[in-house]
Coordinates of C-alpha atoms in Angstrom, one line a residue:
X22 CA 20.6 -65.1 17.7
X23 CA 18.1 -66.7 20.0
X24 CA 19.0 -67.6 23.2
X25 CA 18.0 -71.1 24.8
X26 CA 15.5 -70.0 27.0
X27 CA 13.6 -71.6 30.8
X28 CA 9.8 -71.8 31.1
X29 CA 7.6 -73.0 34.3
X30 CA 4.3 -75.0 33.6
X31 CA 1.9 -76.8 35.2
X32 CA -1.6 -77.9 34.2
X33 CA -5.1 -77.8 35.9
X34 CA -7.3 -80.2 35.0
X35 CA -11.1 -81.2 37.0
X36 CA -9.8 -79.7 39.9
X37 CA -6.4 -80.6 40.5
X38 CA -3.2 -78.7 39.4
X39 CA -0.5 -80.5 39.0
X40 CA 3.1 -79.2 40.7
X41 CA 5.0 -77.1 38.2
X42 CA 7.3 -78.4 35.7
X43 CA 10.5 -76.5 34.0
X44 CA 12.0 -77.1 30.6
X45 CA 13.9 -75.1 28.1
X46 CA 14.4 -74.4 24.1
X47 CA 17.0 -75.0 22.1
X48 CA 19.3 -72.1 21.2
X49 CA 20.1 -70.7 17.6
X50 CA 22.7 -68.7 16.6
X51 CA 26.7 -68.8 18.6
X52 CA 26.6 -70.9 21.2
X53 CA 29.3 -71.5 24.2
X54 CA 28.2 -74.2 25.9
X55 CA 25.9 -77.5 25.9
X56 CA 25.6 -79.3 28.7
X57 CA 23.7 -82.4 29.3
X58 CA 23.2 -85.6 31.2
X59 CA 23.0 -89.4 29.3
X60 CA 21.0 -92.2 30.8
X61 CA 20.0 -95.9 30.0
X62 CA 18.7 -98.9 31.0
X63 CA 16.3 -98.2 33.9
X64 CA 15.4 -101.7 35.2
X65 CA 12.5 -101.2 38.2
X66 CA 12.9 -104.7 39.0
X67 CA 16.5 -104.0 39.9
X68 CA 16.4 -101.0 42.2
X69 CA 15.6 -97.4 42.8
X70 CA 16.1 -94.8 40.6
X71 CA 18.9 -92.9 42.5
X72 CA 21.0 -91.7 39.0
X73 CA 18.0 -89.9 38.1
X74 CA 17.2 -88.0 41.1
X75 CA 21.0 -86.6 41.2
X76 CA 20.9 -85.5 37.4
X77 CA 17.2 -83.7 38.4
X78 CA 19.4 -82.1 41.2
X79 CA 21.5 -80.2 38.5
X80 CA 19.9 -77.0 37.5
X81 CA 22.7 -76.1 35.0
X82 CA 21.3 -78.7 32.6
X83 CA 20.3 -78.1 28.8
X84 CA 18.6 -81.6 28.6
X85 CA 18.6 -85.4 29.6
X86 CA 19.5 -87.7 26.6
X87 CA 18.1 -91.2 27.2
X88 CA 19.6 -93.8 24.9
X89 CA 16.9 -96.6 25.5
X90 CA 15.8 -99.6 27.4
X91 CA 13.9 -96.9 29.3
X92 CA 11.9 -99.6 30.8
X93 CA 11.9 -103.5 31.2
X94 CA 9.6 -106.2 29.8
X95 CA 10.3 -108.7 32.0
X96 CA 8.0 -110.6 34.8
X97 CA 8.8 -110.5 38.3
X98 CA 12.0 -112.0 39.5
X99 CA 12.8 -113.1 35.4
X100 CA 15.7 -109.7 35.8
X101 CA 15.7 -108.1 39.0
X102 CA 13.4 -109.1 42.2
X103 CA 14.1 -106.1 44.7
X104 CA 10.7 -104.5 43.4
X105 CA 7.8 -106.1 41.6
X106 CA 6.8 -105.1 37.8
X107 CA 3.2 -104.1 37.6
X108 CA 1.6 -105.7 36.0
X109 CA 2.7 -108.9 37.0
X110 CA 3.8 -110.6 33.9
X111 CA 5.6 -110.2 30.9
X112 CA 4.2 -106.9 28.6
X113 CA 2.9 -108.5 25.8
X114 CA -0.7 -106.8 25.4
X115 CA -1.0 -103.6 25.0
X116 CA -2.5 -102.8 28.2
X117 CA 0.6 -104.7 29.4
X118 CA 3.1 -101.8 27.9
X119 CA 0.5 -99.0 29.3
X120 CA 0.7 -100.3 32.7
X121 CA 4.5 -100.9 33.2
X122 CA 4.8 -97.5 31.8
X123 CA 2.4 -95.8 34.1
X124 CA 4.1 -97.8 36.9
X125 CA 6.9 -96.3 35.8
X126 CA 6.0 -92.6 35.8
X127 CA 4.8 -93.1 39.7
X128 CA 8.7 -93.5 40.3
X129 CA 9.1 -90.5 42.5
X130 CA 12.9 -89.9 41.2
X131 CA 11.8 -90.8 37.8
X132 CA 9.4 -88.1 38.0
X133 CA 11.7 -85.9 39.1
X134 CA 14.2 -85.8 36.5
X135 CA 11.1 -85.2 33.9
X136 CA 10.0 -82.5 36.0
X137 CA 13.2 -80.4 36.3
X138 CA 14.7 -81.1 32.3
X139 CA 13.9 -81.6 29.1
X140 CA 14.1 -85.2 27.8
X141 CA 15.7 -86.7 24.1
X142 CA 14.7 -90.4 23.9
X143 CA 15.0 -93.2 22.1
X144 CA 14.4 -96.6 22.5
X145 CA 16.5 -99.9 22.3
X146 CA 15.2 -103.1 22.8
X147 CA 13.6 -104.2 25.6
X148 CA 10.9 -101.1 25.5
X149 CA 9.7 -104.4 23.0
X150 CA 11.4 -106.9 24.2
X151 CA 15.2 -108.2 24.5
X152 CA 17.6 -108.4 21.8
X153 CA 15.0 -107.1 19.4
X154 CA 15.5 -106.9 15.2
X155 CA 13.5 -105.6 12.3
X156 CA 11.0 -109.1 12.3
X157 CA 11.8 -111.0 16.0
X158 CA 13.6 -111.0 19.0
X159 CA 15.3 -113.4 21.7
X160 CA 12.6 -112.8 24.1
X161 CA 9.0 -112.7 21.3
X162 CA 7.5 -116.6 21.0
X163 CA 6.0 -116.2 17.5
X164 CA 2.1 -117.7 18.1
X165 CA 1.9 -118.0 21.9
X166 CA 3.0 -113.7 22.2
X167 CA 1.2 -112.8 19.3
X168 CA 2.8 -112.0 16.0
X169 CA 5.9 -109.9 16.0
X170 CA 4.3 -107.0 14.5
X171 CA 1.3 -106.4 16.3
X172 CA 3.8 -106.7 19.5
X173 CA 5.6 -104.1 17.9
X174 CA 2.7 -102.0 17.5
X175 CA 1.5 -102.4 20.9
X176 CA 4.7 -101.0 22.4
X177 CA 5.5 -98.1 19.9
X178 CA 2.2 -97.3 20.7
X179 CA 2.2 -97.1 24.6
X180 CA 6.1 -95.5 24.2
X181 CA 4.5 -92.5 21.7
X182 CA 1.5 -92.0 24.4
X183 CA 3.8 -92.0 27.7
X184 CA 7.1 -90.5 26.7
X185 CA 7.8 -87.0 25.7
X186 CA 8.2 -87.3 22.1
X187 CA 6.6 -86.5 19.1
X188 CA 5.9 -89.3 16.2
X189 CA 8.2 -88.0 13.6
X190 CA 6.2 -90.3 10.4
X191 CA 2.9 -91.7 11.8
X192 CA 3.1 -94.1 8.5
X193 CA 6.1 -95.2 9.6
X194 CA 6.1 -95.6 13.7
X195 CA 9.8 -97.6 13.4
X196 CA 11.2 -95.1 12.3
X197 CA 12.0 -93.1 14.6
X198 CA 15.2 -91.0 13.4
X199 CA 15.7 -87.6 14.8
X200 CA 18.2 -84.5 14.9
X201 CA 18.3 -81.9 17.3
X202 CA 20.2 -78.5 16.5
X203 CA 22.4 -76.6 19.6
X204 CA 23.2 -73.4 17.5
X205 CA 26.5 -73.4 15.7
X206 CA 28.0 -75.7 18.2
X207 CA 26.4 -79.1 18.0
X208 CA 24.4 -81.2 16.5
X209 CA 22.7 -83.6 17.8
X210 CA 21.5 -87.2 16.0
X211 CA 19.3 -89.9 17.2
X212 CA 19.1 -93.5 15.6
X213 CA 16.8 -96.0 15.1
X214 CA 18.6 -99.3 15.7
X215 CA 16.5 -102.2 16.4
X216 CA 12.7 -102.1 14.6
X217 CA 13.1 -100.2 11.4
X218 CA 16.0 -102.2 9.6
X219 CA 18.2 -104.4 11.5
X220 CA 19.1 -107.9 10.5
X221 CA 18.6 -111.1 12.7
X222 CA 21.9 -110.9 15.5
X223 CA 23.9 -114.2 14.4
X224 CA 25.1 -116.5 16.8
X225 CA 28.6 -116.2 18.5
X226 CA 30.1 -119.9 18.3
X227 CA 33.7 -119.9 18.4
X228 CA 34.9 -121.0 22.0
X229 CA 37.5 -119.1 24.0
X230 CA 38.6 -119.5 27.2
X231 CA 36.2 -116.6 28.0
X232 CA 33.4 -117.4 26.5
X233 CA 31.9 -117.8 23.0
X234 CA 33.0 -115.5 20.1
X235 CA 32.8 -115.1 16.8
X236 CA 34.9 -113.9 13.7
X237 CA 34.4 -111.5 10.9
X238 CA 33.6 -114.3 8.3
X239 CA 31.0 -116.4 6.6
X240 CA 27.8 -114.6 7.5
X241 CA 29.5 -111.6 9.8
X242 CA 31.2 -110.1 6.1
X243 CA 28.1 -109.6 4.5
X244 CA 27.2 -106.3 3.4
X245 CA 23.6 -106.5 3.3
X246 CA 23.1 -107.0 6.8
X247 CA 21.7 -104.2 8.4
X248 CA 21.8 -102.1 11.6
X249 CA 20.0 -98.6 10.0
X250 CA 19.3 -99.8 6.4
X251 CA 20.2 -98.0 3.3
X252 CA 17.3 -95.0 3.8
X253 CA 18.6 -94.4 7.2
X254 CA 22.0 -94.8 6.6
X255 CA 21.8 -92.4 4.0
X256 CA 20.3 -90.0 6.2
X257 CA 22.9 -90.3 8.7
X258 CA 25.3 -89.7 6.3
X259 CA 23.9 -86.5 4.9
X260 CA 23.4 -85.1 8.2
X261 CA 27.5 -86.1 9.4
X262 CA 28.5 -84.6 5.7
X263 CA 25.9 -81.3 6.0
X264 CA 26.1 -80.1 9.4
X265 CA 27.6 -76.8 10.3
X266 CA 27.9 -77.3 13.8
X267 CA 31.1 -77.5 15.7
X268 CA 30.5 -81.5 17.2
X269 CA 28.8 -84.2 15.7
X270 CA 26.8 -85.9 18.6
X271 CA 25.6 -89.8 17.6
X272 CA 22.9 -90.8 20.5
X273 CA 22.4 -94.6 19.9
X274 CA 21.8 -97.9 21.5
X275 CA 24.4 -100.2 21.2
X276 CA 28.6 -100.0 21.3
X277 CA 30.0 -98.5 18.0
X278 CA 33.9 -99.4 19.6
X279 CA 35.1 -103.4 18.9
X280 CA 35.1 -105.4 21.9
X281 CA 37.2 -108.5 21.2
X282 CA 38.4 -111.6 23.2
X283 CA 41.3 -112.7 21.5
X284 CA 43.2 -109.7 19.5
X285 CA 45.0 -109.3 15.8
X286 CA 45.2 -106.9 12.8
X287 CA 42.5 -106.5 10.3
X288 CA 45.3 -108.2 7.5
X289 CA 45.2 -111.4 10.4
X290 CA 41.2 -111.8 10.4
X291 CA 40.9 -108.9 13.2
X292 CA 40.5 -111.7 16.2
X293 CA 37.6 -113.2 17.5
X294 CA 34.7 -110.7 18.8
X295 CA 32.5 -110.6 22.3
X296 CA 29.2 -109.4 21.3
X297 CA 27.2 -109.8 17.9
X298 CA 24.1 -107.7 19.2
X299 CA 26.5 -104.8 19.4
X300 CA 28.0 -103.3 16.1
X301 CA 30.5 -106.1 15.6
X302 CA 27.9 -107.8 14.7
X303 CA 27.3 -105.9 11.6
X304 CA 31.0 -105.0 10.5
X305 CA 30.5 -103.8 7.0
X306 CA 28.1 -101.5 8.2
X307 CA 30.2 -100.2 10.5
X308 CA 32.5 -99.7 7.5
X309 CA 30.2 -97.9 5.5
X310 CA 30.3 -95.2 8.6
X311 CA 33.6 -95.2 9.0
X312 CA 33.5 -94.5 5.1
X313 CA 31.6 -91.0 6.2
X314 CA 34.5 -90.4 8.4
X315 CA 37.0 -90.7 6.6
X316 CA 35.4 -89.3 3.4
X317 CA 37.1 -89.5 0.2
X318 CA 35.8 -89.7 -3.7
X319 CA 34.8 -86.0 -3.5
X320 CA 33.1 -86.3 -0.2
X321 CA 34.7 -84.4 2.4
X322 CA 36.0 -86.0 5.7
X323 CA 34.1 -85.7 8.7
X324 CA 35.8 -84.3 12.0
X325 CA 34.5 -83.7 15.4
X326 CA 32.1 -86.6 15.8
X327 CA 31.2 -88.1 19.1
X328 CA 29.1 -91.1 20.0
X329 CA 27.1 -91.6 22.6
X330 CA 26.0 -95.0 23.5
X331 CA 24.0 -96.7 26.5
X332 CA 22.7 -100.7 26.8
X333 CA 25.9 -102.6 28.1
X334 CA 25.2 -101.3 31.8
X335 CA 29.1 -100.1 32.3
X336 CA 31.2 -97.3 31.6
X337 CA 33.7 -97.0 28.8
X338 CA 35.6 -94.2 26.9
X339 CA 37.2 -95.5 23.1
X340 CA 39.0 -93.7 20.5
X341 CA 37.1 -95.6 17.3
X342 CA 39.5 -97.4 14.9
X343 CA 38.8 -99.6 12.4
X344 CA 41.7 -101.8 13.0
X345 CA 43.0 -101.0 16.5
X346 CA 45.4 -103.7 16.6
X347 CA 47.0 -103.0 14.0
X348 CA 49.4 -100.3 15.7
X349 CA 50.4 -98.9 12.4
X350 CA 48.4 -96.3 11.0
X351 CA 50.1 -95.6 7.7
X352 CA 48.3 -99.0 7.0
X353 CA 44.7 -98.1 8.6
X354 CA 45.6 -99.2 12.0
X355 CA 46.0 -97.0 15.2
X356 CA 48.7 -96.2 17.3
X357 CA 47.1 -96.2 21.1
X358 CA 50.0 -93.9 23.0
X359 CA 49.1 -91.6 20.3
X360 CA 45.6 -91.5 19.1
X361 CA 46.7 -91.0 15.4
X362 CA 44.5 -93.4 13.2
X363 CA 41.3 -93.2 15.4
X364 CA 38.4 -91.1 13.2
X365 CA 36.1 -90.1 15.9
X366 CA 35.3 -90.7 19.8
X367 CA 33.1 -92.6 22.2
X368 CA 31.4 -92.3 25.2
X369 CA 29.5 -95.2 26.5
X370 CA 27.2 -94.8 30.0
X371 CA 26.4 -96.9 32.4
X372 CA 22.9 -98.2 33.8
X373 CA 20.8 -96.2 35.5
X374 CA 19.7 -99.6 37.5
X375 CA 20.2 -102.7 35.2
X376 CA 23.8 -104.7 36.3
X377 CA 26.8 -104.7 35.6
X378 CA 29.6 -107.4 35.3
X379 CA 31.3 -108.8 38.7
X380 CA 35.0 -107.4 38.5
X381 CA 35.7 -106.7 42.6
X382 CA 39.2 -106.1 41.5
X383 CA 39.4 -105.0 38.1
X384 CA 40.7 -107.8 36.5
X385 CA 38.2 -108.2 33.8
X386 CA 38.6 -104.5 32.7
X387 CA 42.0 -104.7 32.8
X388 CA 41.9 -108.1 30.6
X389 CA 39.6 -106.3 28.2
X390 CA 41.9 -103.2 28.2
X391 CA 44.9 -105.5 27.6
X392 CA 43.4 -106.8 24.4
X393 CA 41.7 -103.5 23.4
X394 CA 43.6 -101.0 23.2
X395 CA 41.2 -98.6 22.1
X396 CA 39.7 -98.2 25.3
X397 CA 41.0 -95.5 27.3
X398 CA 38.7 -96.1 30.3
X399 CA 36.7 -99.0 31.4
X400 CA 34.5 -99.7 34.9
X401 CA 32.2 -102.7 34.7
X402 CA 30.4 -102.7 37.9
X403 CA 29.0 -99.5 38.9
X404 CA 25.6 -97.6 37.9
X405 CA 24.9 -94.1 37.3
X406 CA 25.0 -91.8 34.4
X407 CA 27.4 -89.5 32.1
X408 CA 27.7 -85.7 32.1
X409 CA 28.1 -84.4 28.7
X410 CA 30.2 -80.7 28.5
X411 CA 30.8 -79.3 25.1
X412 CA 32.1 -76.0 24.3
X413 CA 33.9 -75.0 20.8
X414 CA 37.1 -76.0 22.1
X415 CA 36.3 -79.6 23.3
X416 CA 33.6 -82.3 24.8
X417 CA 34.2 -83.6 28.1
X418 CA 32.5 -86.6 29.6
X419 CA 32.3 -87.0 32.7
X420 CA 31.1 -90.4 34.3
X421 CA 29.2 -90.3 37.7
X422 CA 28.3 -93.4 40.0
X423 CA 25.7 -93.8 42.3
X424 CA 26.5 -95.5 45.8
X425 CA 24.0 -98.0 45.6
X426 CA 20.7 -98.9 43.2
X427 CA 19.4 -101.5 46.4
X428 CA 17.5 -98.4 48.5
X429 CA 16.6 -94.5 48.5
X430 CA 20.1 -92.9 48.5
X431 CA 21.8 -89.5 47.8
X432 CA 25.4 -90.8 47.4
X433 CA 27.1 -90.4 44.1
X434 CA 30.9 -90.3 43.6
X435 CA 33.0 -88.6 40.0
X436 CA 34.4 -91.3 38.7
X437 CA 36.7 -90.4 35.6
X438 CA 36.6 -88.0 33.1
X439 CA 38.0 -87.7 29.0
X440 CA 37.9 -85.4 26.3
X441 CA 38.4 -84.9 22.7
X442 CA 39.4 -81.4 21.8
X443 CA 38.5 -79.9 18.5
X444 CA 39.9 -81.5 15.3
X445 CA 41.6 -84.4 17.2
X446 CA 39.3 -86.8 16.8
X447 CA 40.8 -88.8 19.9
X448 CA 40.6 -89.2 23.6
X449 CA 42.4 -87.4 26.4
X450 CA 42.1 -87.5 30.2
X451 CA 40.4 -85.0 31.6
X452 CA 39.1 -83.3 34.9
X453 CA 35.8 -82.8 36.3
X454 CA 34.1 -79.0 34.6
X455 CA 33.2 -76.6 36.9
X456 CA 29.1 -76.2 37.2
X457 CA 27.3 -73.2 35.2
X458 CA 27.0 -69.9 37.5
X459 CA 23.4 -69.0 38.0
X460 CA 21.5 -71.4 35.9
X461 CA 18.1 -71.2 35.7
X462 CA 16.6 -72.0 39.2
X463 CA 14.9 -75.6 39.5
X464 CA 11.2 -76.0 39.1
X465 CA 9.8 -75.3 42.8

């Protein structure tokens, strides 16, 4: 058995030494515990970095988990005007990507949190640029930006020399699918979502009275459109099917959960859907996942799987069905007092910086809720970040909020708190866990 264990660094270099860092291994062997914190969406432009200063405040941390949009593209005052992107423009270039990142790393708080913890990233779109896919994105003019590839390039490239990662296929710089190994007690997986595979996001053009939709025909049913492609879907699938650990952790970028606007059963179309950049967007290959689950044809079915998602800058905790309105579960569907019929759990975090949705009184998450009933907890408004603790019994997530992102503050507040326990495969409410005794002390 080998025991996670804490190491102090610093570096001296033409005369300087730099102040002294602290990270840790991963363990092998029994473990009791993981626990980590799960970021997203750090938009500058938008405010201070306050959520990461109070998860570099927690020395009882294994790691930081950072499920993308780690930095903005964006101009000044194009998302967020309370502090001005360096350099002052769009990243296009690729000294345009080095600069926003080293403006980036100057972020005291941001420095912080990379100081005291170990960091597993990935990257959604905007580290590009927004709403990104495997040959474009909202935000690329083909021509006038370059071509979509060399763009590409240019950003994989400053993100591989900036962040603390490792290029798992230099051939292959999209592709940048990872799995980490916590002993016998979890494993945990990393997907590429947006450059490696992904088909074109198709347009949401059914009205409703909040806002277009769209419905899971035409186009939407078509089984060759993409989120991971067949290599990495295969991959995920092995490793889900494989693994020996205890929990099945899923870090990715965008909601695996259905958000819709107007509810019905699968056998009544399944209602009209919010978001097509999200994994409605891509049904059937949600379906192929939930295949994995479920198992079946000699496969065997796959408890004990949580995912952890970032990019809609709010907080949200779903038992994952694939027909949750549909409250019969002999038939597929999914009984919400109960949890029987849901196949596996998520956890969605909030932005570090990047905004929310306007709900002063809760309305809107209580509309959404109404509709969804797969959603145990939703909050639309505030920022901050999720506490991840996992023993063999269960996972609990804990979501914390930060006063304000609009200047230098140390005010954060617990929120709410659910957990799945082991081989339930569905949501509880839960209470805050008690902080480790004598971690490791913080780097001084």
């Amino acid at each position: 058995v080998y025991k996670r264990q804490t190491y102090y660094y610093r570096f001296t270099a033409e005369g300087s030494t730099s102040p002294v860092g602290r990270t840790r291994t991963l363990p092998l062997g029994s473990v009791a515990s993981l626990r980590m914190a799960v970021v997203s969406c750090s938009n500058h432009a938008h405010g201070y970095f306050n959520a990461y200063r109070r998860v570099a405040e927690r020395a009882d941390l294994d790691l930081v988990v950072h499920l993308g949009d780690y930095l903005y593209e964006y101009g000044p005052n194009q998302y967020g005007s309370l502090r001005t992107p360096e350099p002052p423009n769009e990243m296009v270039t690729l000294s345009d990507y080095r600069k926003r990142h080293a403006q980036y790393k100057r972020d005291a708080d941001l420095q912080e949190v990379h100081r005291q913890h170990p960091m597993v990233a990935i990257w959604d779109d905007h580290e590009i640029t927004n709403d990104a896919w495997m040959n474009g994105a909202q935000n690329h003019t083909e021509g006038a930006e370059g071509t979509w590839s060399q763009r590409v390039n240019m950003g994989l490239q400053a993100y591989y020399e900036w962040m603390p990662i490792r290029v798992p296929n230099a051939a292959q710089k999209r592709n940048n699918q990872r799995a980490f190994q916590f002993g016998d007690l979890a494993d945990l997986v990393m997907l590429e979502q947006r450059l490696s595979a992904r088909s074109k996001q198709l347009p949401a053009t059914i009205p409703t009275p909040f806002g277009a939709g769209f419905v899971q025909f035409g186009e939407f049913a078509d089984p060759s459109r993409t989120l991971l492609g067949a290599e990495q879907e295969a991959w995920l699938a092995t490793r889900l099917r494989t693994s020996t650990a205890r929990w099945k952790l899923i870090g990715q970028g965008v909601m695996f959960a259905q958000i819709k606007l107007q509810g019905a059963p699968l056998a009544q179309g399944g209602g009209v859907f919010a978001n097509s950049d999200q994994w409605d967007g891509y049904q059937p290959a949600r379906d192929r996942i939930y295949n994995v689950l479920k198992g079946g044809g000699n496969q065997p079915r796959v408890d004990n799987c949580v995912v952890l998602t970032g990019d809609i800058h709010s907080s949200w905790a779903a038992d994952l069905s694939q027909d949750p309105n549909n409250p019969d579960p002999s038939t597929g569907g999914y009984d919400p007092q109960s949890g029987t019929g849901s196949h596996a759990v998520e956890f969605v975090g909030t932005s570090v910086t990047s905004p929310g949705l306007p709900d002063p009184n809760g309305s809107t998450a209580a509309f959404l809720r109404s509709i969804n009933p797969h959603f145990k907890f939703i909050e639309l408004t505030q920022r901050g970040y999720m506490l991840l603790d996992a023993t063999p019994q269960r996972v609990v997530c804990e979501w914390w909020h930060v006063d304000t992102v609009e200047s230098i503050s140390n005010g954060q507040s617990f929120a709410a708190a659910f957990e799945v326990r082991d081989g339930s495969n569905m949501l509880l409410e839960s209470v805050q866990t008690p902080e480790r005794s004598n971690p490791p002390a913080l780097a001084p």
